[in-house]
Amino acid sequence: MGILSIFFAATAKIITTKPKAERVSYIHGSFKCCESQCYFKPPSGVAFFSIKAANYNYNSAYSHYEPNINNSFYINALSNPPRFYSTETGEEFLLNWNLTYSDFESYMRLSAPDENISNCQNGLVYISW
Amino acid sequence: MKQMLNRGFSLVEVMLIFLICSLILAASVPFITRKSRAIPSKISHGMYRCYSNGTNFTEEYYNSYSMVSSNNVAECKFKIPASATVFKIDLIGAGAGGHEYYKVEDSEESISGQYHISGGFSGKAYQRPSDVELKKYFSGLRVKLCQYAPNAQAGQSLKYSRFSPGNFNCRGIVNQISANNKQISALRSDKKFFESNKTQIKALESANIKLAEASKMVAEYASKYENSMQNDFLTNELSNYCASQGWGEGIVIASESRTIKGGSGGKGGYIDVSFDIGEGKPNQSFESYLSGLLTKDYLKGRCPAAGCSEASFQQASTVATTQSAGTYAIPEGVSDTGIYAGKSGADVEYLAAIKTPDGIVTHTAPSTGGEAAALQVYTSSINELPGAAGESATSQLAISCNEIKPYISISTNINIKEHYTGHGGGAGDYKTVYSYGLSGDEDNNCRIKISHGGSPAQFGVEPEEDLSTSIVCGDYHNSVNGGSYKLSSVNKKSYHLVQYLSSIPDMFKTLPESGEGSKYNTNMFWLKYKVPAMNIGAGGNGSGIIDKCTEPHGTYNYTLNNGYRGSSKYNKSENFNFNRNCTNDSTFVSNIPATKGQGGGVVIVW
């Protein structure tokens, strides 16, 4: 009977325990494209995406933040400016250069020091979350 | 049954119960001892938009996939979603209204045109002359046309060399003197044996004296042939003499060159005709007659020498001539023995013709070429026979023989309608801001202020309206300015009435200038749902004008120029007026009103 008492007491503790408050789970990662066609499928559960693009030959770069990306799309990192497009809807999104390439390099040194961008000087799109 | 209840559990039954309880307890141990953890919640995404619909605001909520709600509200309030973390907030200010300004004025411009008989009408002057007007202006204009014939050629001149007695000698004498002088010079330069050479030098100098005397004898002989031709003298006389003396051939040391001139060629003739351009031709419109004048009735060409008819007249860019080669004619009484003569100039017969409305005029009198110079050579003398001038067909014209191309100048002063209109309004500013977490008022709302757009500005007075867009979420605040009014200048559009003379339009309509387009890019590429593009915050259109006073007014003037150069001008001039019967007042002129700017908006994505 003693054993049964311990069993029921433990069960009661589980049942009566108040759930703790919800907490948000962040996931992090990055995506790099320096080709004429890359496919990007955004992960779910991401707070916001940081989109960077750069082209050494034009001394141009682009910076943008987007909290809500829920479309998959293709990227042409070698066009000027880089092209985001969907083969399903036919829509496309063209960047407007708003940084210099050196600004982009500074950002990458601080935010993604392990990324090697030297072999992507003809066009690079870097998405991180 | 009662027996079974009174009997109790057997030992086997109790053992089985304990066994089952033990298994349950063992299986529950991991659950009982595990620490309680909260289940992570999924991050939510969505979008909120609120924008002016003119009188109220349209407020829309979207989740990750579609629109959740759309309401017509009097005030925009953003309900902050609990599970959102990062917010991208687009603020778009309202657009300014257009400028309600319009004015119509007249100005004047001077334009000109011409009517050439060779090329018809050109330029932008009021109108091309009518057939009656053309005949009226060209009437009495008598033009004079002419052509020159080319000159006949000159006779050839003749060049020859004459004998000059002091400058001939025999080659043997000249060579021997030269050899002696060289030897004397060599002997004198030999200082060592100078005394022993003296006798030899003296002998050579004596020989040179004898050779000089021989040269005098040659000159004395040659003086008898002073007027002879150089070549004949050398061949026939001097060389024979030198050979007979043992001094070799005769040679030239210097000679005299002379030229006798041939005669000049005769001057060509010319054709001189005149006719009255203004007479025209019966049964033919005057403009048609003028347009064909230079291609049918007034032509330069050529005809057969015997005469010319309409059928035989030939249009040619180069007038044909006949040319006969001349030869020197030996003067009477002169023997042709020993004659050297040049070639006489060619005679020219000019076959030109000019065709005028009155007929064809030709001139066929030839002009003769000049006579060549000649030389008659005798054994001891030369006669020079100069050439003679050719015969002229006629004398030169007193005036320059130019093309005659009369023309009419037309000068027009005509009005320009100037439409002045107000500019469109500027678009509201746009900016994107990011916020990591928002906290609202007691209802967890953000309060948003949006303008419905700026009213049109009346004649340069800017409305006092707040066109900014702002958002307040608790302590967080941000805003953006509305568009700017463009009142410091106005548009000007000019209608040149001269362009509408042939077809006067019902109205001149100056469309309003569009307001500046929205600065907000509604591209929703990143989202699942597609919302229509909106012109949030665009500027309102400026004003326009509808003008029904389209008749031209002004003056125009014709002037006839006969086209002569170097002669007195024959000009005629006359002025005309044309007036309209409308004015630039409200009876004929009205405006297209300016419009207000588009309202602002807020778009929040999380």
XYZ file of C-alpha atoms in Angstrom:
735
model
C 0.000 0.000 0.000
C 2.943 2.246 0.758
C 4.254 1.752 -2.729
C 0.836 2.541 -4.154
C 0.746 5.749 -2.102
C 4.082 6.886 -3.493
C 2.877 6.123 -7.055
C -0.350 8.115 -6.662
C 1.459 11.036 -5.012
C 3.893 11.267 -7.915
C 1.075 11.108 -10.432
C -0.789 13.835 -8.611
C 2.311 16.043 -8.774
C 2.462 15.679 -12.551
C -1.215 16.412 -12.942
C -1.260 19.447 -10.706
C 1.989 21.033 -11.921
C 1.282 24.429 -13.528
C 2.689 24.718 -17.100
C 5.435 27.315 -17.503
C 4.962 30.281 -19.804
C 5.457 29.732 -23.579
C 8.818 30.655 -25.012
C 9.793 31.351 -28.606
C 12.226 29.082 -30.358
C 14.577 30.720 -32.860
C 16.424 28.861 -35.525
C 19.420 30.285 -37.265
C 21.194 29.585 -40.508
C 22.325 31.094 -43.779
C 22.121 30.582 -47.505
C 24.716 31.676 -50.040
C 24.303 31.861 -53.806
C 26.907 32.952 -56.317
C 25.558 31.228 -59.387
C 23.129 32.012 -62.155
C 20.381 29.900 -60.612
C 19.901 28.938 -56.981
C 16.713 27.749 -55.321
C 15.811 29.077 -51.900
C 13.133 27.502 -49.739
C 12.703 29.590 -46.572
C 12.744 27.645 -43.298
C 9.793 28.070 -40.981
C 10.056 29.438 -37.468
C 12.357 32.267 -38.454
C 11.979 35.666 -36.809
C 13.360 37.618 -39.768
C 15.620 37.238 -42.750
C 18.577 39.419 -43.606
C 19.188 39.666 -47.356
C 22.545 40.907 -48.611
C 23.757 41.035 -52.173
C 26.978 42.305 -53.674
C 28.880 42.561 -56.926
C 32.561 43.429 -56.767
C 32.706 44.376 -60.477
C 30.140 47.137 -59.995
C 31.244 48.158 -56.480
C 27.618 47.661 -55.491
C 25.790 45.978 -52.658
C 22.325 45.712 -51.191
C 20.917 45.261 -47.717
C 17.377 44.383 -46.746
C 15.530 42.833 -43.809
C 12.298 40.921 -44.202
C 10.443 39.376 -41.261
C 8.054 37.329 -43.314
C 9.283 35.268 -46.244
C 7.043 32.327 -46.929
C 7.612 31.853 -50.674
C 10.193 29.656 -52.322
C 11.989 31.338 -55.175
C 14.967 31.243 -57.498
C 17.941 33.590 -57.422
C 20.243 34.715 -60.225
C 23.182 36.177 -58.350
C 25.208 36.973 -61.481
C 22.772 39.392 -63.086
C 23.104 43.078 -62.300
C 21.328 43.709 -60.047
C 20.653 40.208 -58.693
C 17.292 38.822 -59.676
C 14.798 37.034 -57.430
C 12.076 35.251 -59.366
C 9.395 32.647 -59.083
C 8.847 30.146 -61.882
C 5.388 29.427 -60.515
C 3.933 32.928 -60.516
C 6.301 34.627 -62.967
C 6.890 37.405 -60.439
C 10.316 38.829 -59.899
C 11.985 41.220 -57.504
C 14.913 43.383 -58.536
C 17.191 44.904 -55.969
C 18.156 48.531 -55.891
C 21.806 48.838 -54.951
C 22.033 50.846 -51.744
C 25.524 50.033 -50.417
C 29.088 49.926 -51.623
C 30.965 46.674 -51.879
C 33.249 47.711 -49.019
C 30.158 48.221 -46.805
C 29.159 44.687 -47.639
C 32.627 43.364 -46.821
C 32.544 45.102 -43.456
C 29.176 43.551 -42.689
C 30.371 40.079 -43.633
C 33.552 40.377 -41.545
C 31.467 41.203 -38.481
C 28.417 39.010 -39.028
C 29.777 35.993 -40.884
C 33.562 35.904 -40.466
C 33.721 32.257 -41.546
C 32.099 32.891 -44.908
C 34.498 32.979 -47.827
C 33.165 35.549 -50.320
C 36.312 36.004 -52.371
C 35.233 33.431 -54.958
C 31.843 35.114 -55.447
C 32.980 38.518 -56.673
C 30.945 38.303 -59.886
C 27.741 38.275 -57.877
C 26.688 37.044 -54.459
C 23.408 36.794 -52.564
C 23.638 35.955 -48.891
C 20.510 35.290 -46.828
C 20.821 34.719 -43.116
C 18.293 34.188 -40.355
C -21.562 -15.224 -4.087
C -21.557 -14.407 -0.372
C -19.149 -17.331 0.165
C -16.760 -15.900 -2.394
C -16.752 -12.493 -0.692
C -16.089 -13.926 2.731
C -13.270 -16.085 1.535
C -10.694 -13.134 0.722
C -7.733 -13.126 -1.735
C -5.560 -16.055 -2.169
C -1.782 -15.625 -2.035
C -1.543 -16.102 -5.802
C -4.074 -13.356 -6.446
C -2.239 -10.927 -4.152
C 1.044 -11.690 -5.857
C -0.473 -11.031 -9.291
C -1.842 -7.672 -8.121
C 1.544 -6.646 -6.743
C 3.213 -7.774 -9.948
C 0.908 -5.583 -12.067
C 1.407 -2.590 -9.741
C 5.175 -3.087 -9.918
C 5.106 -2.990 -13.729
C 2.992 0.199 -13.744
C 5.269 1.822 -11.203
C 8.386 0.885 -13.155
C 6.905 2.289 -16.367
C 5.925 5.552 -14.630
C 9.355 6.282 -13.201
C 10.632 8.306 -16.285
C 7.496 10.509 -16.315
C 7.411 11.049 -12.556
C 11.043 12.101 -12.302
C 11.206 14.266 -15.492
C 11.319 18.008 -15.004
C 8.328 19.782 -16.496
C 9.219 21.873 -19.630
C 7.076 24.295 -21.637
C 6.302 23.408 -25.282
C 7.926 25.936 -27.643
C 5.402 28.012 -29.482
C 5.622 28.612 -33.247
C 6.551 32.152 -34.392
C 3.607 33.761 -36.133
C 3.834 35.909 -39.248
C 1.388 38.263 -40.868
C 0.731 41.687 -42.257
C -1.323 44.696 -41.394
C -2.299 47.521 -43.719
C -4.256 50.646 -43.147
C -4.765 53.317 -45.774
C -7.127 56.077 -46.679
C -10.106 55.253 -48.865
C -11.098 58.883 -49.262
C -13.512 59.375 -46.365
C -12.484 56.617 -43.936
C -9.688 54.085 -43.681
C -9.424 50.507 -44.838
C -7.800 48.303 -42.239
C -6.645 44.816 -43.302
C -5.074 41.928 -41.377
C -3.339 38.999 -43.060
C -1.876 35.819 -41.624
C 0.881 33.887 -43.415
C -1.433 32.734 -46.166
C -4.426 35.015 -46.761
C -6.437 38.001 -45.649
C -8.045 37.527 -42.264
C -10.171 40.666 -42.045
C -10.903 43.909 -43.853
C -12.818 46.717 -42.181
C -13.844 50.268 -42.936
C -12.754 52.249 -39.866
C -12.667 55.847 -38.748
C -9.253 55.437 -37.130
C -6.428 53.002 -37.730
C -5.372 50.934 -34.727
C -2.857 48.141 -34.967
C -3.482 45.240 -32.610
C -0.014 43.953 -31.783
C 0.110 40.163 -32.254
C 1.401 38.425 -29.110
C 3.751 35.969 -30.780
C 5.415 38.345 -33.229
C 8.980 39.436 -32.576
C 10.293 41.611 -35.412
C 8.176 44.228 -37.161
C 8.912 45.924 -40.467
C 6.926 49.141 -40.576
C 6.388 51.046 -43.815
C 5.117 54.597 -43.310
C 3.798 56.516 -46.320
C 2.855 60.181 -46.041
C -0.168 61.582 -47.873
C 0.293 63.271 -51.259
C -0.048 67.003 -51.786
C -2.847 68.281 -53.981
C -2.369 69.774 -57.413
C -2.122 73.512 -58.074
C -5.461 74.968 -59.161
C -4.023 77.597 -61.512
C -4.811 78.399 -65.130
C -4.340 81.360 -67.421
C -4.567 81.861 -71.188
C -2.607 84.549 -73.024
C -1.748 85.420 -76.606
C 1.702 86.170 -77.928
C 2.860 86.673 -81.518
C 5.497 85.145 -83.721
C 6.891 86.110 -87.119
C 7.337 83.374 -89.643
C 8.204 83.405 -93.304
C 7.960 81.394 -96.452
C 8.798 81.686 -100.125
C 7.417 80.702 -103.476
C 10.084 79.903 -106.071
C 9.268 79.118 -109.650
C 11.912 76.393 -109.453
C 10.765 74.736 -106.244
C 7.271 75.864 -105.372
C 6.280 76.850 -101.857
C 8.549 76.477 -98.831
C 8.547 77.666 -95.229
C 5.787 78.033 -92.644
C 4.186 81.296 -93.646
C 0.473 81.800 -93.419
C -0.621 80.124 -96.605
C 0.595 79.267 -100.057
C -0.496 81.786 -102.698
C -3.548 80.955 -104.753
C -3.410 80.774 -108.530
C -5.022 84.189 -108.861
C -2.612 85.694 -106.321
C 0.402 84.229 -108.061
C -0.580 85.685 -111.435
C -1.339 89.004 -109.835
C 2.112 89.204 -108.283
C 4.112 87.923 -111.225
C 2.208 90.075 -113.721
C 4.470 92.556 -115.523
C 7.677 90.864 -114.431
C 9.781 90.752 -117.582
C 12.935 88.736 -117.170
C 15.992 88.692 -119.405
C 17.847 85.498 -120.145
C 21.154 84.986 -121.920
C 23.955 82.563 -122.650
C 27.544 83.096 -123.699
C 29.320 81.067 -126.315
C 32.829 79.841 -125.520
C 35.754 81.720 -127.046
C 37.516 80.422 -130.154
C 41.047 79.267 -129.496
C 44.163 81.418 -129.844
C 46.854 80.676 -132.444
C 50.098 79.107 -131.248
C 53.154 81.160 -130.463
C 56.615 80.131 -131.763
C 59.845 79.934 -129.821
C 63.348 79.675 -131.381
C 67.003 80.341 -130.648
C 69.094 82.818 -132.631
C 72.789 82.839 -133.432
C 74.889 85.256 -131.397
C 78.302 85.795 -133.191
C 80.522 86.380 -130.152
C 79.487 83.176 -128.521
C 80.484 80.526 -131.103
C 83.841 78.825 -131.564
C 85.473 75.652 -132.867
C 85.771 72.738 -130.440
C 89.470 72.140 -131.290
C 90.405 75.727 -130.302
C 88.417 75.677 -127.083
C 89.775 72.268 -126.027
C 93.417 73.219 -126.807
C 93.206 76.486 -124.807
C 91.725 74.569 -121.872
C 94.474 71.910 -122.012
C 97.209 74.564 -122.220
C 95.814 76.439 -119.211
C 95.728 73.280 -117.102
C 99.361 72.493 -117.971
C 100.464 76.087 -117.175
C 98.753 75.879 -113.816
C 100.476 72.573 -113.007
C 103.926 73.879 -113.993
C 103.502 76.999 -111.848
C 102.497 75.010 -108.791
C 105.728 72.940 -108.956
C 107.927 75.265 -106.802
C 110.972 72.981 -106.772
C 111.468 73.119 -110.527
C 109.796 76.488 -111.186
C 112.902 78.064 -112.787
C 113.455 75.137 -115.161
C 109.690 75.183 -116.096
C 109.596 78.856 -117.043
C 110.628 78.191 -120.667
C 107.845 75.594 -121.054
C 105.220 77.939 -119.490
C 106.216 80.739 -121.858
C 105.832 78.417 -124.859
C 102.316 77.396 -123.755
C 101.252 81.047 -123.198
C 102.463 81.884 -126.721
C 100.383 79.006 -128.090
C 97.290 80.346 -126.267
C 97.805 83.779 -127.841
C 97.780 82.188 -131.297
C 94.647 80.183 -130.360
C 92.893 83.401 -129.222
C 93.698 84.965 -132.563
C 92.175 81.904 -134.216
C 89.020 82.398 -132.076
C 88.798 85.985 -133.387
C 88.983 84.619 -136.913
C 86.069 82.276 -136.101
C 84.035 85.174 -134.699
C 84.835 87.268 -137.735
C 83.624 84.440 -139.939
C 80.472 83.923 -137.880
C 79.548 87.614 -137.948
C 78.535 87.213 -141.557
C 75.679 84.933 -140.359
C 74.406 87.126 -137.547
C 70.694 86.675 -138.373
C 70.854 82.943 -139.011
C 69.148 80.217 -136.944
C 71.546 78.638 -134.503
C 71.034 75.027 -135.572
C 71.372 75.646 -139.283
C 74.499 77.768 -138.773
C 76.178 75.048 -136.730
C 75.252 72.289 -139.133
C 75.954 73.945 -142.375
C 78.389 76.769 -141.990
C 80.478 76.958 -138.801
C 81.225 73.229 -138.593
C 82.398 73.179 -142.220
C 84.667 76.162 -141.583
C 86.147 74.693 -138.342
C 86.769 71.364 -140.050
C 88.560 73.049 -142.972
C 90.923 74.737 -140.453
C 91.546 71.499 -138.600
C 89.700 72.687 -135.474
C 86.912 70.063 -135.339
C 83.182 70.869 -135.101
C 81.535 74.195 -134.310
C 80.091 74.623 -130.794
C 77.704 76.977 -128.922
C 79.004 78.934 -125.981
C 75.884 81.102 -125.600
C 72.762 81.792 -127.735
C 69.667 84.025 -127.660
C 66.118 82.629 -127.167
C 63.184 84.507 -128.764
C 59.399 84.030 -128.895
C 56.943 85.448 -131.389
C 53.274 85.399 -130.369
C 50.366 83.778 -132.154
C 47.084 85.685 -132.457
C 44.342 85.561 -129.808
C 41.120 83.571 -130.475
C 37.883 85.212 -131.450
C 35.303 85.923 -128.751
C 32.144 83.818 -128.689
C 28.653 85.100 -129.192
C 25.694 85.078 -126.802
C 21.923 84.730 -126.841
C 19.810 87.434 -125.260
C 16.049 86.970 -124.918
C 13.376 88.239 -122.580
C 9.746 87.389 -121.816
C 6.981 88.335 -119.396
C 6.558 85.684 -116.703
C 3.235 87.122 -115.661
C 1.540 86.495 -119.005
C 1.245 82.759 -118.468
C -0.358 80.542 -121.046
C -3.955 80.359 -122.202
C -6.017 77.444 -120.920
C -3.503 76.631 -118.175
C -3.545 77.508 -114.490
C -0.853 79.996 -113.595
C 0.642 77.860 -110.839
C 0.871 74.934 -113.225
C 2.519 77.223 -115.773
C 5.037 78.438 -113.174
C 5.827 74.932 -111.960
C 6.575 73.891 -115.556
C 8.397 77.035 -116.552
C 11.887 75.803 -115.810
C 11.238 72.273 -116.984
C 9.192 72.950 -120.132
C 9.055 76.566 -121.257
C 12.347 78.042 -120.187
C 15.236 75.759 -121.039
C 18.790 76.092 -122.186
C 19.761 73.610 -124.828
C 21.122 73.264 -128.352
C 19.836 73.044 -131.860
C 21.188 71.948 -135.241
C 23.288 74.636 -136.886
C 20.703 75.103 -139.593
C 18.058 76.256 -137.162
C 15.775 75.043 -134.453
C 12.249 73.814 -134.000
C 10.328 72.420 -131.018
C 11.114 68.943 -132.295
C 14.822 69.457 -132.834
C 15.491 71.399 -129.622
C 17.565 69.284 -127.296
C 18.072 69.946 -123.619
C 21.738 69.518 -122.783
C 23.851 70.370 -119.802
C 26.836 71.085 -122.064
C 26.207 73.190 -125.119
C 27.554 71.550 -128.224
C 30.096 73.323 -130.413
C 31.828 72.486 -133.661
C 35.519 73.054 -133.832
C 37.856 73.103 -136.844
C 41.611 72.785 -136.346
C 43.467 75.751 -137.767
C 46.799 75.727 -139.668
C 49.163 78.553 -140.408
C 48.404 80.321 -143.618
C 51.579 81.495 -145.389
C 51.301 85.202 -146.167
C 51.056 86.213 -149.785
C 54.341 86.862 -151.539
C 56.291 84.800 -149.050
C 58.079 81.685 -150.213
C 57.236 78.607 -148.181
C 60.890 77.594 -148.249
C 62.341 77.642 -144.747
C 58.968 78.328 -143.031
C 58.533 77.308 -139.406
C 54.911 77.824 -138.346
C 52.717 77.154 -135.270
C 49.122 75.913 -135.405
C 46.278 78.371 -135.775
C 43.424 78.358 -133.162
C 40.219 76.391 -133.821
C 37.131 78.175 -135.117
C 34.061 77.664 -132.899
C 30.499 77.487 -134.070
C 28.098 77.797 -131.136
C 24.892 75.778 -131.395
C 23.135 76.949 -128.222
C 19.458 77.768 -127.996
C 17.120 79.174 -125.330
C 13.535 78.087 -125.174
C 11.032 80.588 -123.743
C 7.247 80.656 -123.676
C 7.508 82.882 -126.761
C 9.555 80.408 -128.776
C 13.108 79.188 -129.386
C 16.003 81.572 -129.991
C 19.322 80.404 -131.430
C 22.663 81.882 -132.333
C 24.886 80.096 -134.843
C 27.460 82.691 -135.981
C 30.962 81.203 -135.598
C 33.930 82.925 -134.086
C 37.315 82.255 -135.742
C 40.443 81.105 -134.001
C 43.604 83.197 -133.826
C 46.389 82.897 -136.454
C 49.612 81.157 -135.403
C 53.003 82.845 -135.401
C 55.563 81.833 -138.117
C 59.281 82.102 -138.806
C 60.832 82.370 -142.275
C 64.503 81.428 -142.285
C 66.986 82.362 -145.003
C 70.662 81.533 -145.289
C 71.743 84.762 -143.708
C 68.541 86.155 -142.236
C 65.295 85.312 -140.322
C 61.858 86.883 -140.756
C 59.459 86.740 -137.771
C 55.768 86.569 -138.809
C 53.506 87.164 -135.697
C 49.987 85.673 -135.569
C 46.739 87.578 -135.997
C 43.671 87.763 -133.700
C 40.610 85.679 -134.504
C 37.303 87.211 -135.500
C 34.716 87.869 -132.744
C 31.170 86.715 -133.310
C 29.728 89.622 -131.370
C 30.495 91.987 -128.538
C 30.065 91.264 -124.831
C 26.808 91.844 -122.953
C 26.582 94.979 -120.893
C 25.188 93.119 -117.838
C 26.106 89.893 -116.155
C 24.562 86.894 -117.816
C 22.968 85.180 -114.766
C 20.133 82.781 -114.201
C 16.893 84.604 -113.499
C 14.852 83.052 -110.705
C 12.146 85.383 -109.406
C 10.425 84.458 -106.141
C 7.753 85.660 -103.727
C 8.553 86.181 -100.054
C 5.672 85.758 -97.640
C 5.930 87.090 -94.103
C 3.297 86.307 -91.478
C 2.738 87.626 -87.971
C 0.391 85.257 -86.184
C -0.639 84.622 -82.611
C 0.495 81.857 -80.260
C -1.870 80.705 -77.566
C -0.057 80.256 -74.276
C -1.668 78.000 -71.682
C -0.367 78.299 -68.120
C -1.374 75.519 -65.724
C -0.473 74.458 -62.186
C 1.839 71.565 -61.405
C 0.743 68.278 -59.913
C 1.381 67.723 -56.217
C 4.376 65.933 -54.722
C 4.058 62.412 -53.352
C 4.269 61.754 -49.634
C 7.592 60.579 -48.238
C 8.140 56.920 -47.533
C 10.363 55.099 -45.103
C 10.817 51.669 -43.638
C 11.679 51.160 -39.987
C 12.265 47.950 -38.024
C 11.251 47.291 -34.468
C 12.138 44.301 -32.286
C 9.031 43.971 -30.211
C 6.227 46.499 -29.768
C 4.082 47.307 -26.786
C 0.864 49.223 -27.262
C -1.666 50.950 -25.059
C -3.812 49.247 -22.445
C -5.518 47.287 -25.245
C -2.132 46.436 -26.776
C -2.889 48.707 -29.771
C -0.699 51.065 -31.738
C -2.381 54.307 -32.678
C -1.888 55.465 -36.248
C -2.554 58.860 -37.808
C -3.036 59.055 -41.562
C -4.165 61.992 -43.743
C -6.711 61.562 -46.505
C -4.524 63.609 -48.868
C -3.850 67.283 -49.491
C -6.509 69.527 -51.035
C -5.769 71.367 -54.301
C -3.950 74.663 -53.766
C -5.948 77.650 -54.975
C -3.890 80.089 -57.071
C -0.634 79.819 -55.176
C -2.010 79.485 -51.615
C -0.870 76.294 -49.890
C -3.568 74.626 -47.704
C -2.702 74.333 -44.019
C -3.088 70.584 -43.695
C -1.028 67.970 -41.879
C -0.176 65.348 -44.500
C 2.209 63.337 -42.319
C 1.699 59.730 -41.265
C 2.665 58.630 -37.744
C 2.502 55.598 -35.493
C 2.612 55.479 -31.687
C 3.015 52.159 -29.860
C 3.461 52.914 -26.204
C 6.802 54.670 -25.985
C 7.623 53.930 -29.601
C 6.917 56.724 -32.072
C 7.759 57.277 -35.701
C 6.452 59.465 -38.513
C 7.006 60.518 -42.111
C 6.209 63.775 -43.930
C 3.528 64.254 -46.532
C 4.122 65.496 -50.061
C 5.092 69.051 -51.033
C 3.060 71.515 -53.032
C 4.709 72.854 -56.212
C 3.548 76.435 -56.334
C 6.713 78.347 -57.214
C 6.288 77.827 -60.955
C 3.624 76.850 -63.469
C 3.548 74.840 -66.681
C 3.476 76.603 -70.031
C 2.236 75.027 -73.231
C 2.259 76.921 -76.512
C -0.056 76.383 -79.458
C 1.372 77.920 -82.632
C -1.688 78.872 -84.633
C 0.239 78.735 -87.876
C 0.237 74.952 -87.558
C -3.536 74.853 -87.488
C -4.378 77.223 -90.347
C -5.268 74.518 -92.817
C -7.507 72.779 -90.268
C -8.633 74.847 -87.302
C -9.419 72.494 -84.367
C -12.545 72.693 -82.217
C -10.459 73.233 -79.088
C -6.990 73.276 -77.608
C -7.015 70.920 -74.646
C -4.113 71.114 -72.224
C -4.264 68.052 -70.019
C -3.372 68.376 -66.331
C 0.086 67.392 -65.228
C -0.072 64.166 -63.262
C 0.888 64.276 -59.626
C 4.074 62.592 -58.509
C 3.646 58.836 -58.309
C 3.684 57.002 -54.999
C 7.131 56.468 -53.533
C 5.949 53.248 -51.903
C 6.823 50.030 -53.663
C 3.941 47.645 -53.093
C 5.939 44.647 -54.243
C 4.843 41.693 -52.112
C 7.248 39.223 -53.643
C 8.144 37.660 -50.309
C 4.591 36.877 -49.251
C 2.227 34.081 -50.111
C -0.674 36.367 -50.742
C -0.804 38.993 -53.439
C -2.325 42.379 -52.797
C -3.088 44.800 -55.618
C -0.587 47.595 -56.234
C -1.749 50.833 -54.652
C -0.905 54.430 -55.329
C -0.653 55.282 -51.624
C 0.571 58.824 -51.038
C 0.622 59.913 -54.694
C 0.347 63.628 -55.479
C -2.827 65.084 -56.945
C -3.030 66.204 -60.574
C -2.506 69.812 -61.556
C -5.015 71.845 -63.483
C -5.811 71.717 -67.204
C -7.415 74.018 -69.762
C -10.091 73.603 -72.411
C -9.776 76.463 -74.885
C -12.334 76.877 -77.668
C -11.008 80.185 -78.988
C -8.939 78.604 -81.759
C -9.202 81.058 -84.654
C -5.898 82.693 -85.605
C -5.343 86.416 -85.868
C -2.530 88.492 -87.291
C -1.190 89.874 -90.600
C 0.653 88.591 -93.619
C 2.587 90.246 -96.433
C 3.652 89.298 -99.961
C 6.807 90.645 -101.602
C 7.905 89.815 -105.146
C 11.618 89.799 -105.928
C 12.598 89.515 -109.571
C 15.826 87.711 -108.747
C 18.141 89.888 -110.850
C 21.647 90.454 -109.680
C 23.416 93.609 -110.649
C 20.218 95.167 -111.898
C 17.479 97.296 -110.437
C 14.921 95.234 -108.553
C 11.349 94.863 -109.561
C 9.500 94.401 -106.286
C 5.859 94.455 -105.353
C 4.475 94.255 -101.824
C 1.029 94.083 -100.210
C -0.333 93.512 -96.669
C -3.344 91.520 -95.476
C -5.089 91.071 -92.101
C -7.041 88.182 -90.650
C -8.989 88.512 -87.418
C -10.751 86.139 -85.085
C -14.127 86.625 -83.440
C -13.482 85.063 -80.041
C -11.712 86.041 -76.805
C -9.862 84.346 -73.977
C -12.657 84.856 -71.445
C -14.829 82.293 -69.699
C -17.157 82.111 -72.695
C -14.519 80.156 -74.585
C -12.002 79.093 -71.930
C -12.591 76.751 -68.977
C -10.366 74.765 -66.657
C -9.958 71.097 -65.795
C -9.822 71.206 -61.970
C -6.794 70.058 -60.039
C -7.313 67.038 -57.797
C -6.407 66.304 -54.199
C -3.491 64.056 -53.260
C -3.858 60.397 -52.364
C -4.060 59.539 -48.687
C -1.180 58.040 -46.764
C -0.906 54.571 -45.280
C 0.896 52.173 -42.991
C 2.015 48.614 -43.777
C 3.356 46.442 -40.982
C 4.855 43.027 -41.659
C 5.945 40.681 -38.933
